[in-house]
mmCIF file of N, CA and C in Angstrom:
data_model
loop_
_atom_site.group_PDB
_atom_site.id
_atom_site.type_symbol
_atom_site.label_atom_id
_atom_site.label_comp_id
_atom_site.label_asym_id
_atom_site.label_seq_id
_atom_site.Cartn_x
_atom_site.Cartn_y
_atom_site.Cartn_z
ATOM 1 N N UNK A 1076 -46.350 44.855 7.950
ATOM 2 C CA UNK A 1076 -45.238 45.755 8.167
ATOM 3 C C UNK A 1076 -45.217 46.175 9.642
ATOM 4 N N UNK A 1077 -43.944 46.110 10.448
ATOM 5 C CA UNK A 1077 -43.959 46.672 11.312
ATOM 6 C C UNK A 1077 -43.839 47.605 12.066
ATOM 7 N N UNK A 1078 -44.539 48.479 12.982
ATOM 8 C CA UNK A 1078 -44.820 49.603 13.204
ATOM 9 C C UNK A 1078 -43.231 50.342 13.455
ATOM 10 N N UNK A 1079 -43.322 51.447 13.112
ATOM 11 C CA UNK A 1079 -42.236 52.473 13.481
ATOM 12 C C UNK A 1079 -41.555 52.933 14.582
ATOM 13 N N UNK A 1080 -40.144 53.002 14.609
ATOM 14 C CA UNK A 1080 -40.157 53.507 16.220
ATOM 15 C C UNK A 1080 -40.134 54.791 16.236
ATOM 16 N N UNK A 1081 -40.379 55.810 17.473
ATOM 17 C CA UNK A 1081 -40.130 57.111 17.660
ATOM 18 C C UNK A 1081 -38.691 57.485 16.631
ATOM 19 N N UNK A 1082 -37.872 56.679 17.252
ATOM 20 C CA UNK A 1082 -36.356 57.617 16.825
ATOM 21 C C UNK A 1082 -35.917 56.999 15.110
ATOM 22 N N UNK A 1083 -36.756 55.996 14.416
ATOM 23 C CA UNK A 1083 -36.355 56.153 13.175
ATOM 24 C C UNK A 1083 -37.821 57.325 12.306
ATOM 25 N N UNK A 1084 -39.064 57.344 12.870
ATOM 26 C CA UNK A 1084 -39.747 58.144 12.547
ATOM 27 C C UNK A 1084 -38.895 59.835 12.792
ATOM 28 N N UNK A 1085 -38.370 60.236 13.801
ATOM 29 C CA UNK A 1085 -37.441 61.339 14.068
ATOM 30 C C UNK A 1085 -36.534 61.458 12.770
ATOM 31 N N UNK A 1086 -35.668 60.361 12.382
ATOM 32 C CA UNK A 1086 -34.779 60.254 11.855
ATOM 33 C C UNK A 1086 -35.136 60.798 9.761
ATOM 34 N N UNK A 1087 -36.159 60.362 9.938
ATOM 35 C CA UNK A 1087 -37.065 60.398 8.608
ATOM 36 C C UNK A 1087 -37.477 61.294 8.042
ATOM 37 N N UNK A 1088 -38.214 62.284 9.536
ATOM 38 C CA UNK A 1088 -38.717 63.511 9.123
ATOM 39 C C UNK A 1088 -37.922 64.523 9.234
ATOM 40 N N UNK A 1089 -36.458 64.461 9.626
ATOM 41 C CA UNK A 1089 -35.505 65.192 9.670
ATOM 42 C C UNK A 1089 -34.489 65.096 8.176
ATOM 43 N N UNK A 1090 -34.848 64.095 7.837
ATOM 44 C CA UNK A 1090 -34.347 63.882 6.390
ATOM 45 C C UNK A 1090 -34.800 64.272 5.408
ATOM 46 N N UNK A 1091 -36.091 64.588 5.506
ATOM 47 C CA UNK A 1091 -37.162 64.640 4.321
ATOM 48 C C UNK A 1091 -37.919 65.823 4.499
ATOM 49 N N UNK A 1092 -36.962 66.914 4.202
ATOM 50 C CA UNK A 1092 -37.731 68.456 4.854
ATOM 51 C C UNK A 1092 -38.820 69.078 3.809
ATOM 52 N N UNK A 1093 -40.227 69.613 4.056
ATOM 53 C CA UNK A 1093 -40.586 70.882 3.017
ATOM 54 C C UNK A 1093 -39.463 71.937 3.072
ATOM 55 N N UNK A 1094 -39.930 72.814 1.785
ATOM 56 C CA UNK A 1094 -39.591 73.991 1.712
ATOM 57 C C UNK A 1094 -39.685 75.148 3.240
ATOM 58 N N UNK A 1095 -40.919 74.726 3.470
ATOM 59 C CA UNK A 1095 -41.349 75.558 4.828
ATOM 60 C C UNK A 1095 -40.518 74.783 6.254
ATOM 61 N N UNK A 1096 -40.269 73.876 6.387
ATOM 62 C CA UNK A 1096 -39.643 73.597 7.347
ATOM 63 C C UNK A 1096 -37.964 73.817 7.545
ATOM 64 N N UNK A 1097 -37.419 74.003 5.920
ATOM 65 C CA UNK A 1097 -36.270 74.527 5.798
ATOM 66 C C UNK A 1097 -36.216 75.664 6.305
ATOM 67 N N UNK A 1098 -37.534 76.412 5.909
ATOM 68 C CA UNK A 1098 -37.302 77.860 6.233
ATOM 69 C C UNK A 1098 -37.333 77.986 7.300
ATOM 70 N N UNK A 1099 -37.741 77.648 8.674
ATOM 71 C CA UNK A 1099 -37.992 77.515 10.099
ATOM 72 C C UNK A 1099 -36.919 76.858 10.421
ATOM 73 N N UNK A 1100 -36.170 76.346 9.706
ATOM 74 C CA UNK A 1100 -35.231 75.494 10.515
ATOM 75 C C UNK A 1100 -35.665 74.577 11.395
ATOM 76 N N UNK A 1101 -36.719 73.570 11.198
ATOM 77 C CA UNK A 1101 -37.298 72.709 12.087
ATOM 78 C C UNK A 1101 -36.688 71.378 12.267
ATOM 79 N N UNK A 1102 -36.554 71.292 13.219
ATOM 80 C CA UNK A 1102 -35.563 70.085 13.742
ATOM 81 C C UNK A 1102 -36.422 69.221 14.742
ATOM 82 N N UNK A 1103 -37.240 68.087 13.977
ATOM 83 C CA UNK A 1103 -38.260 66.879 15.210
ATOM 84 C C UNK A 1103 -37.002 66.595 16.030
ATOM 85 N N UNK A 1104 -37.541 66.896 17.176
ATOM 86 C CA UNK A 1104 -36.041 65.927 18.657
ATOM 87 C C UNK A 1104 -37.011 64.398 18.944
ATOM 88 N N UNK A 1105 -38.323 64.301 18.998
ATOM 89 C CA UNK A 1105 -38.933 63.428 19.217
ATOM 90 C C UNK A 1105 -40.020 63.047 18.597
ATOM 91 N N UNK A 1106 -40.798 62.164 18.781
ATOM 92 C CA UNK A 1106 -41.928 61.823 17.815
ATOM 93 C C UNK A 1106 -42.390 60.088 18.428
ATOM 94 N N UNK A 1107 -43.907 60.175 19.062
ATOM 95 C CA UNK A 1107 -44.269 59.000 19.765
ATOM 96 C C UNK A 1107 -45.496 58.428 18.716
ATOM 97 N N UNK A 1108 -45.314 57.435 18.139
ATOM 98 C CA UNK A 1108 -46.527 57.692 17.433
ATOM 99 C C UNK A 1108 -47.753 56.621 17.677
ATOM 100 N N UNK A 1109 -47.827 55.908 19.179
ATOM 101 C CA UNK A 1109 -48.718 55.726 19.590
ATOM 102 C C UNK A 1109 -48.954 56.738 20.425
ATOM 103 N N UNK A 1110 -48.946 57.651 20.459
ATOM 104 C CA UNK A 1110 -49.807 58.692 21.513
ATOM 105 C C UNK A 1110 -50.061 59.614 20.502
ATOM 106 N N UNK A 1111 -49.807 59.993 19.142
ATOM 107 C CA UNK A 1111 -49.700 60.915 17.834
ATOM 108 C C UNK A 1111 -49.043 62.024 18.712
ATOM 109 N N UNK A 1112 -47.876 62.352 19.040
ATOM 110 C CA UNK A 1112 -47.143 63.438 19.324
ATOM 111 C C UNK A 1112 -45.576 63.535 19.285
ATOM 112 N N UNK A 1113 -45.746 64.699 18.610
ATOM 113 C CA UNK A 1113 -44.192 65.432 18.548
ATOM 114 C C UNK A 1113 -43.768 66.677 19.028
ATOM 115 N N UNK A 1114 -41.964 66.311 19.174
ATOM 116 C CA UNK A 1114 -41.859 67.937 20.246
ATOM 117 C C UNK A 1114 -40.692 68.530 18.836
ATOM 118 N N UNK A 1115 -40.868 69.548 18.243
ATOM 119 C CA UNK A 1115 -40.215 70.290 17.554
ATOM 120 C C UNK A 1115 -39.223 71.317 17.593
ATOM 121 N N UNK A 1116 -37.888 71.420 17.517
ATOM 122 C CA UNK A 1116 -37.578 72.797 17.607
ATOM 123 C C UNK A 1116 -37.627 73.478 15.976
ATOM 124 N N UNK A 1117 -38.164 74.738 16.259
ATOM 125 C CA UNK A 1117 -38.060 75.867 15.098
ATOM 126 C C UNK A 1117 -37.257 76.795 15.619
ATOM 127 N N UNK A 1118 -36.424 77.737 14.663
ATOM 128 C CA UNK A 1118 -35.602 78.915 14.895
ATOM 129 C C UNK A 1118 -35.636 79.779 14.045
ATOM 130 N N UNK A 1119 -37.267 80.445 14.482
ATOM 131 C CA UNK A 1119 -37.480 81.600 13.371
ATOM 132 C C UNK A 1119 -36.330 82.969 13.523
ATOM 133 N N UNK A 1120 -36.024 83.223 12.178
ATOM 134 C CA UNK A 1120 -35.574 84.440 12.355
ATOM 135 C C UNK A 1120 -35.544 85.837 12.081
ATOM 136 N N UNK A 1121 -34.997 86.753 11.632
ATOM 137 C CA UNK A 1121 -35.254 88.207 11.808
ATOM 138 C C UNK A 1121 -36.628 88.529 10.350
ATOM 139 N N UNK A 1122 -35.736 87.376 9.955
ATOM 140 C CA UNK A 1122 -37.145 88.161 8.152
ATOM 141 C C UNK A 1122 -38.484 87.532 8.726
ATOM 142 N N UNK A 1123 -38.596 86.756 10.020
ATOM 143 C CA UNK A 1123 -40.245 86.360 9.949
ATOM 144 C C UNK A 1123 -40.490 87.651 10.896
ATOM 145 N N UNK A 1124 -39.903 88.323 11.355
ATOM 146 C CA UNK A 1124 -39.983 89.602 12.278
ATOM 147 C C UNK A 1124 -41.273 90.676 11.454
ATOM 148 N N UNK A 1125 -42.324 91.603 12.535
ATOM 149 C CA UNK A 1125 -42.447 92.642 11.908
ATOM 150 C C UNK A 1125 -42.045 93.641 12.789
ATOM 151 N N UNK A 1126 -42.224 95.041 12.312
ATOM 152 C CA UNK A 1126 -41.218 96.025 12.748
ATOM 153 C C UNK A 1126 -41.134 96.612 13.940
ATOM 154 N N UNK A 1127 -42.132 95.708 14.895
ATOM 155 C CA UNK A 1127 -41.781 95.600 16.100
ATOM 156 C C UNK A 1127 -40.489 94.656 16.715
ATOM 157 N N UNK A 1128 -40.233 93.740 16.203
ATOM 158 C CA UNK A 1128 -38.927 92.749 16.273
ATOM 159 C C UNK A 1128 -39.548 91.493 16.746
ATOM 160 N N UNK A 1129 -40.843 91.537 16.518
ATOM 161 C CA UNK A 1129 -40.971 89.666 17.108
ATOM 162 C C UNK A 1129 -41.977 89.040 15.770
ATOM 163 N N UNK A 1130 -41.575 87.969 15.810
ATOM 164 C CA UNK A 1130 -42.110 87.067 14.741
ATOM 165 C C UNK A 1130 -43.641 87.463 14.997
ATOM 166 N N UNK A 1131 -43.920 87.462 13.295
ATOM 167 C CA UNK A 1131 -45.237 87.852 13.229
ATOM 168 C C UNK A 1131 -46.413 86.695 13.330
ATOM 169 N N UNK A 1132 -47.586 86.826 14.091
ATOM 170 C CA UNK A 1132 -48.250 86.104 14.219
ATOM 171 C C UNK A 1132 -48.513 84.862 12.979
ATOM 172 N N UNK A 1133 -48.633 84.873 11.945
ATOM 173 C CA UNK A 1133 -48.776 84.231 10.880
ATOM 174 C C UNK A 1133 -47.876 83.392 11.008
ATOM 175 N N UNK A 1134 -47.005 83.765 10.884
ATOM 176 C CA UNK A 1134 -45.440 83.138 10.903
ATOM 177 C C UNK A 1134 -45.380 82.030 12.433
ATOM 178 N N UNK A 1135 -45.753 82.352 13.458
ATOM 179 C CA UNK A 1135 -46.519 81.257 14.746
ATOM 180 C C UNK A 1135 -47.417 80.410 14.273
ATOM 181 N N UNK A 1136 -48.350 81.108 13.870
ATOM 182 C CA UNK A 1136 -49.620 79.816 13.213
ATOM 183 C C UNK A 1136 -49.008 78.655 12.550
ATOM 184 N N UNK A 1137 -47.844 79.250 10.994
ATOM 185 C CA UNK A 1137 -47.750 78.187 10.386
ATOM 186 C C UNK A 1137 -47.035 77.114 10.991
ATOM 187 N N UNK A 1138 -46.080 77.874 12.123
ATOM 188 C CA UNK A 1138 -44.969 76.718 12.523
ATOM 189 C C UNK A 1138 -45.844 75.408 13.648
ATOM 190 N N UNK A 1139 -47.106 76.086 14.502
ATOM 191 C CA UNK A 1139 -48.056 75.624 15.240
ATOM 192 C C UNK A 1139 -48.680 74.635 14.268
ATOM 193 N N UNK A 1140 -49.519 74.878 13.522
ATOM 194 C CA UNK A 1140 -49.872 74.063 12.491
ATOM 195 C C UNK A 1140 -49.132 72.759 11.665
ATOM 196 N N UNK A 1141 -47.689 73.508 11.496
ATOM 197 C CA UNK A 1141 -46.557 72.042 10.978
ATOM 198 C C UNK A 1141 -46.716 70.912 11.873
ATOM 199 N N UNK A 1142 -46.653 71.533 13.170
ATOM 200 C CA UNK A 1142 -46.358 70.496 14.173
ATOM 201 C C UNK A 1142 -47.363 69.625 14.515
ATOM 202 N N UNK A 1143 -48.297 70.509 14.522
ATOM 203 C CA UNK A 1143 -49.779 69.250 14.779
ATOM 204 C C UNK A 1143 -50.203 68.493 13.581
ATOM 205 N N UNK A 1144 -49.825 69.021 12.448
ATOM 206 C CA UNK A 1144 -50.047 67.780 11.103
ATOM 207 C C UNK A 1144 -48.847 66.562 11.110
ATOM 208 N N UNK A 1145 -47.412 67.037 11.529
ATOM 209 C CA UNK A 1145 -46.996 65.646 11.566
ATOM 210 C C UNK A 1145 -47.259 65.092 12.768
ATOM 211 N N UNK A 1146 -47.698 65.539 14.044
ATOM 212 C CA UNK A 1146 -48.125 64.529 14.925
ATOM 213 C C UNK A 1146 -49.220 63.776 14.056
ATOM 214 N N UNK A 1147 -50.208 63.742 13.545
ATOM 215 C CA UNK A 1147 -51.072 62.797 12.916
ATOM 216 C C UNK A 1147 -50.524 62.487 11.831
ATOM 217 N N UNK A 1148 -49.245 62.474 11.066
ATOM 218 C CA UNK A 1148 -48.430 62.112 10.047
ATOM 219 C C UNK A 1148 -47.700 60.769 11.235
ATOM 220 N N UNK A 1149 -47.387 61.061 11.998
ATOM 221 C CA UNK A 1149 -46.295 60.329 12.765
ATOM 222 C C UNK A 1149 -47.299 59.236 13.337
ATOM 223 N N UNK A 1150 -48.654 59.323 13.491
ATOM 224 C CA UNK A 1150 -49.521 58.798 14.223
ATOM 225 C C UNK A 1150 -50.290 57.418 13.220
ATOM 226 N N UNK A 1151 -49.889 58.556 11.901
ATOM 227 C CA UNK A 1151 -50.663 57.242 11.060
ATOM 228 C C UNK A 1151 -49.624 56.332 10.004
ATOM 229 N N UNK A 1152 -48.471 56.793 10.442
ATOM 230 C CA UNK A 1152 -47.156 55.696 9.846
ATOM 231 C C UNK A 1152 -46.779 55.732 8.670
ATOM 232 N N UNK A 1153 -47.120 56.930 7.580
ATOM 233 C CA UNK A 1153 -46.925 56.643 6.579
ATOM 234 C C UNK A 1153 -47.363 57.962 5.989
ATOM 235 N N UNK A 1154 -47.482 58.815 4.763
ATOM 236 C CA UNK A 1154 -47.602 59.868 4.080
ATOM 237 C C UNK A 1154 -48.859 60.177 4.133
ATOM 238 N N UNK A 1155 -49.387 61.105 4.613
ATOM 239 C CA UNK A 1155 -50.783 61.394 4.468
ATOM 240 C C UNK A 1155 -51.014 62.899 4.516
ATOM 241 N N UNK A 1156 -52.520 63.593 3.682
ATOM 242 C CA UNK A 1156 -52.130 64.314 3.671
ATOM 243 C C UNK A 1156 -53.137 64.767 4.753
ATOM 244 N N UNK A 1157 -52.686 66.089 5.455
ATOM 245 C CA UNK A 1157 -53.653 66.977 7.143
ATOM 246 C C UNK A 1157 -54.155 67.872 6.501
ATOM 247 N N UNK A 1158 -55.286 68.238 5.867
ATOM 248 C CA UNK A 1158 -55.408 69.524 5.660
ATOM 249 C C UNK A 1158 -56.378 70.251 6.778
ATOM 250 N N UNK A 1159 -56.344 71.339 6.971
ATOM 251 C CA UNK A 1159 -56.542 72.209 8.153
ATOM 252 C C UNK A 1159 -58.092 72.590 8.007
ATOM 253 N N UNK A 1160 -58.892 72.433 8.675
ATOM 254 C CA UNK A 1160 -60.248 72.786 7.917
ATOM 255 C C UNK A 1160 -60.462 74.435 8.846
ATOM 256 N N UNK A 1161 -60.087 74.204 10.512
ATOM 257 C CA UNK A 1161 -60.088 75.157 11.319
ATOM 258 C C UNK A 1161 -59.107 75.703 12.491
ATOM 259 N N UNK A 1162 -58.891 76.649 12.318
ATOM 260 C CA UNK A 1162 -57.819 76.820 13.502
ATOM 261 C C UNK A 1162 -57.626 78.002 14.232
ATOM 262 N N UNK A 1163 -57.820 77.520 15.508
ATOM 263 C CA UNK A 1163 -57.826 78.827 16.355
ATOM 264 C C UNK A 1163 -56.544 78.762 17.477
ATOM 265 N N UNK A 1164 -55.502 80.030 17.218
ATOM 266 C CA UNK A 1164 -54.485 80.750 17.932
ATOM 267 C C UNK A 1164 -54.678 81.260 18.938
ATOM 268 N N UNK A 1165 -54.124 80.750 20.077
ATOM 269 C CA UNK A 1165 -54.014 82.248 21.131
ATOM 270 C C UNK A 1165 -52.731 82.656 21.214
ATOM 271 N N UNK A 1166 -52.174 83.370 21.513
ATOM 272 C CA UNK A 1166 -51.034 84.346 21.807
ATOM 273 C C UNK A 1166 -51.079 85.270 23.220
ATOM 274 N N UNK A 1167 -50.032 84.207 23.575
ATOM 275 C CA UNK A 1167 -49.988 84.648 25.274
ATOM 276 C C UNK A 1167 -48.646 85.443 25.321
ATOM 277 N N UNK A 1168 -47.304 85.650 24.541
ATOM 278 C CA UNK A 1168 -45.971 86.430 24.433
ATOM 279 C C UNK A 1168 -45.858 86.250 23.338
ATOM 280 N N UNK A 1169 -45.156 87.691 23.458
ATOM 281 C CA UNK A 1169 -44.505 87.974 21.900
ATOM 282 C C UNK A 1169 -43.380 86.739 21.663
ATOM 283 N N UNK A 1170 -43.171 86.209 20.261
ATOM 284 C CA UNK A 1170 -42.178 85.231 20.047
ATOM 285 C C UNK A 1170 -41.499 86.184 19.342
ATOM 286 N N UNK A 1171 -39.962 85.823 19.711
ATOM 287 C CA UNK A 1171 -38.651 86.699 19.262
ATOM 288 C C UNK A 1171 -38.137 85.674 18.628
ATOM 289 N N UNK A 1172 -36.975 86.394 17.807
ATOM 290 C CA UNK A 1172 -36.460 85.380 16.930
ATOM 291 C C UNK A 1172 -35.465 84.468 17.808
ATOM 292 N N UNK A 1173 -35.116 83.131 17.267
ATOM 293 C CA UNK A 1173 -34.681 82.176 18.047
ATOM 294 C C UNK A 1173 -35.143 81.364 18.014
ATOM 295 N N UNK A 1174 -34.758 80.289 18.727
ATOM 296 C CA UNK A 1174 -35.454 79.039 19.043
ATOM 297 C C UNK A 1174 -36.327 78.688 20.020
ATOM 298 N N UNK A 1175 -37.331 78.396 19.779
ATOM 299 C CA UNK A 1175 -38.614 78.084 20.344
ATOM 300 C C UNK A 1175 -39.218 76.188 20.115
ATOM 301 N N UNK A 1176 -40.071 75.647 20.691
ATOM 302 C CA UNK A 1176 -40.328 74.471 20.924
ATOM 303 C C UNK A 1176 -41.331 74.039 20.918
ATOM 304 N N UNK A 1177 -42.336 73.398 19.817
ATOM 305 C CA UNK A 1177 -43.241 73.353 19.434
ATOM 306 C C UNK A 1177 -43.855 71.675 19.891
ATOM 307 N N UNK A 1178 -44.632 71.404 20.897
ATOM 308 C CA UNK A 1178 -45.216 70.124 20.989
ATOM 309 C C UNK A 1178 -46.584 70.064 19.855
ATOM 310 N N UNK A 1179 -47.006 69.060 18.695
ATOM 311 C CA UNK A 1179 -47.805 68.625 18.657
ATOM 312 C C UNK A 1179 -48.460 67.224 18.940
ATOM 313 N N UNK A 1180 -49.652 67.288 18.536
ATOM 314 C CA UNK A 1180 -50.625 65.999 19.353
ATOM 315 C C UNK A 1180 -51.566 66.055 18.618
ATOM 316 N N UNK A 1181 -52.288 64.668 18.822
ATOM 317 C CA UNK A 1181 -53.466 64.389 18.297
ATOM 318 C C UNK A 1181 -54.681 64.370 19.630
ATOM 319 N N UNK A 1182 -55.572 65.122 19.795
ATOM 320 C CA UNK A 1182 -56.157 65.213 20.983
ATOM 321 C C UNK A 1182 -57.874 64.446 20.735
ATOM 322 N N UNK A 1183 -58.141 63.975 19.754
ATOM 323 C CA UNK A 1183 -58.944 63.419 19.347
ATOM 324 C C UNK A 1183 -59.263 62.763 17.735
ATOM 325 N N UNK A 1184 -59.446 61.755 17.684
ATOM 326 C CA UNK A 1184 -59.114 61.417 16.214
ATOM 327 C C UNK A 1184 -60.878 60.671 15.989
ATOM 328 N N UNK A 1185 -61.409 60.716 14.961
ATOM 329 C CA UNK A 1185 -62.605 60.338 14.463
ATOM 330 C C UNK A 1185 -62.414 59.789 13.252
ATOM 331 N N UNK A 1186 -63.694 58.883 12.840
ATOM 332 C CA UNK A 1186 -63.315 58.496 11.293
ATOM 333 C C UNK A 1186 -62.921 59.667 10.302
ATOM 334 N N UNK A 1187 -63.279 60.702 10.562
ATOM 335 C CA UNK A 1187 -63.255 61.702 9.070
ATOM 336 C C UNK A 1187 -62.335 62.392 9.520
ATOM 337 N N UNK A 1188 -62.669 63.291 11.074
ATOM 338 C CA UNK A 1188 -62.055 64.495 11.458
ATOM 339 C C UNK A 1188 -61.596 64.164 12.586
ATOM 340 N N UNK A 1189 -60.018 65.057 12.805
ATOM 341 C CA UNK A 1189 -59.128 64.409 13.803
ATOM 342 C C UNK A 1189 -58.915 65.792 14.419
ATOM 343 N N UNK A 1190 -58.937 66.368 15.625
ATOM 344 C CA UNK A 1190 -58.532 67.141 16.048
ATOM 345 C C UNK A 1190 -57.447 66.953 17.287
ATOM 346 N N UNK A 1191 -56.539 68.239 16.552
ATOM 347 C CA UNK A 1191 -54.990 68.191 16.782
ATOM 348 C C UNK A 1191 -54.983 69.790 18.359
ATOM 349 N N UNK A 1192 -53.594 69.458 18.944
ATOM 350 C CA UNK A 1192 -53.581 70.521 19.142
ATOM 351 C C UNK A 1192 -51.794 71.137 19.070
ATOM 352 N N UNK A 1193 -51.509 72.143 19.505
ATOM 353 C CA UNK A 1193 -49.781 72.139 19.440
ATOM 354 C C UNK A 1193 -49.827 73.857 20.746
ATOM 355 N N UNK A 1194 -48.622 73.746 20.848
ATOM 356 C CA UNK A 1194 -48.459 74.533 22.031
ATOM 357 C C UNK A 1194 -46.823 75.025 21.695
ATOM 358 N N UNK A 1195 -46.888 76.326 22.346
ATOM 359 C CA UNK A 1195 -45.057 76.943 21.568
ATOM 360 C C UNK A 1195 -44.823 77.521 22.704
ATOM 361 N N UNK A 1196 -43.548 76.801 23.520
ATOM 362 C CA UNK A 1196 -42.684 76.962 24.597
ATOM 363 C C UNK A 1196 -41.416 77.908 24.036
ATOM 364 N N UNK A 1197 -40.656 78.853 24.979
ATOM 365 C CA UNK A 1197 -39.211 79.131 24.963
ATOM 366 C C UNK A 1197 -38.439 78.624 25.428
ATOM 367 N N UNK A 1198 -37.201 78.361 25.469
ATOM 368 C CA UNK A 1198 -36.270 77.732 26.209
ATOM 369 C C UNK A 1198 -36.624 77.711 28.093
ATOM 370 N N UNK A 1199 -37.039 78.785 28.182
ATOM 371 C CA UNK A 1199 -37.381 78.638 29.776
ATOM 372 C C UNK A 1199 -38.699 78.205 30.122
ATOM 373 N N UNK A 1200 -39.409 77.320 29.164
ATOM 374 C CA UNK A 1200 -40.468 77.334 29.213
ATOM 375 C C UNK A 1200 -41.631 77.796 29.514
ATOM 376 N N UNK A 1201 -41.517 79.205 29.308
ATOM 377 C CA UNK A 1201 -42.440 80.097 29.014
ATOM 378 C C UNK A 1201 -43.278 79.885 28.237
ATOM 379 N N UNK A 1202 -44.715 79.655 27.925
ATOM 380 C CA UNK A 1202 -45.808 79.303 27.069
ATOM 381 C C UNK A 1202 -45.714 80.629 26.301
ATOM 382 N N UNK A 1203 -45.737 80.582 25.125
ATOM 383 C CA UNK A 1203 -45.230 81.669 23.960
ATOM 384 C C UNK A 1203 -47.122 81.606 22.825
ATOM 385 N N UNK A 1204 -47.533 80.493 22.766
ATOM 386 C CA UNK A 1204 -48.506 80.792 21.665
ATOM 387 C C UNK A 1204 -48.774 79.031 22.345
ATOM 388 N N UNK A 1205 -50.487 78.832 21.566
ATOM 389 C CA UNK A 1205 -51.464 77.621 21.519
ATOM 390 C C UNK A 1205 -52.132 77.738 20.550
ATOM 391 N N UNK A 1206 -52.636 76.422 19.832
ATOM 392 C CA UNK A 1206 -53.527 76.426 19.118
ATOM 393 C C UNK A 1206 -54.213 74.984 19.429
ATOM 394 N N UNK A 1207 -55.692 74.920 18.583
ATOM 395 C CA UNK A 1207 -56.280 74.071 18.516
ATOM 396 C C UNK A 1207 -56.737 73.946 16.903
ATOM 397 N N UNK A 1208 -56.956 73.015 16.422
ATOM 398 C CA UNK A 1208 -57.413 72.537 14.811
ATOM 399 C C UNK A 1208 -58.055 71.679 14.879
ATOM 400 N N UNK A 1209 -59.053 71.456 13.740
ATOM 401 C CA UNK A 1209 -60.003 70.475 13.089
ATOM 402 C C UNK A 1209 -59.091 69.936 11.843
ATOM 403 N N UNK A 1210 -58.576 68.833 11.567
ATOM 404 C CA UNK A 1210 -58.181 68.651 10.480
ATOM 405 C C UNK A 1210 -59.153 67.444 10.006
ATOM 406 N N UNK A 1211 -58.891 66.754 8.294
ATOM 407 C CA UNK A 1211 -59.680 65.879 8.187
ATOM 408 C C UNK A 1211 -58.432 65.076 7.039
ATOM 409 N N UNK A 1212 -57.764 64.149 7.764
ATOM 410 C CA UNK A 1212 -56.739 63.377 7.550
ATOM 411 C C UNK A 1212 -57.150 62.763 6.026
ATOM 412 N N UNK A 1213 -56.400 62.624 4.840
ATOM 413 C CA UNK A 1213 -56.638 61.990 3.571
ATOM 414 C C UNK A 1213 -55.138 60.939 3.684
ATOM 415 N N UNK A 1214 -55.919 60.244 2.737
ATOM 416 C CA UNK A 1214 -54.797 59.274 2.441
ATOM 417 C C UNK A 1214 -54.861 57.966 2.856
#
């Protein structure tokens, strides 16, 4: 079988949403999957807010996390499942509701355990949140 291109892999995962990516409104613009990376837009809005008015940290993690499991989804061509064994957030600005831009990557891949990372830009590219993960790819 022959390997995938970026823009029908794009095309695929924009077709074939979770529940959680509905809810984010996540829209892949790109997806390389010899390098395992994708650039995401999400457009969290007021209900991921807490009553300060900016999306609550949790609500960053998960969308950080989406993105670096389909970069190693996109990387390995086919359905698999990422589960997260570890993951560590930093939070450099508050994220407001809107659209924001999520790169993930595969920054090291091993037989068992693959570690990912993802990074959350604003439109002005302002660095908004980072993470790093241990995942251990099935499938």
């Amino acid at each position: 079988m022959a390997p995938l291109t970026g823009a029908v892999l794009v095309e695929r995962l924009n077709a074939t949403q979770t529940e959680t990516a509905k809810m984010f409104k996540q829209h892949v613009l790109e997806a390389d999957p010899d390098a395992g990376k994708v650039i995401i837009e999400y457009t969290p809005d007021k209900r991921f807010c807490n009553p300060m008015g900016v999306v609550q940290g949790g609500f960053v993690a998960a969308m950080l996390d989406e993105a670096a499991a389909i970069a190693c989804i996109v990387h390995a061509q086919k359905p698999i499942g990422v589960p997260t064994l570890e993951m560590k957030v930093s939070y450099f600005r508050p994220v407001l509701p809107g659209r924001v831009i999520v790169t993930g990557q595969i920054v090291k891949q091993g037989r068992k355990v693959t570690f990912l990372g993802a990074d959350m830009h604003d439109d002005a590219g302002k660095a908004l949140a980072q993470a790093s993960l241990t995942s251990m790819p099935t499938g």
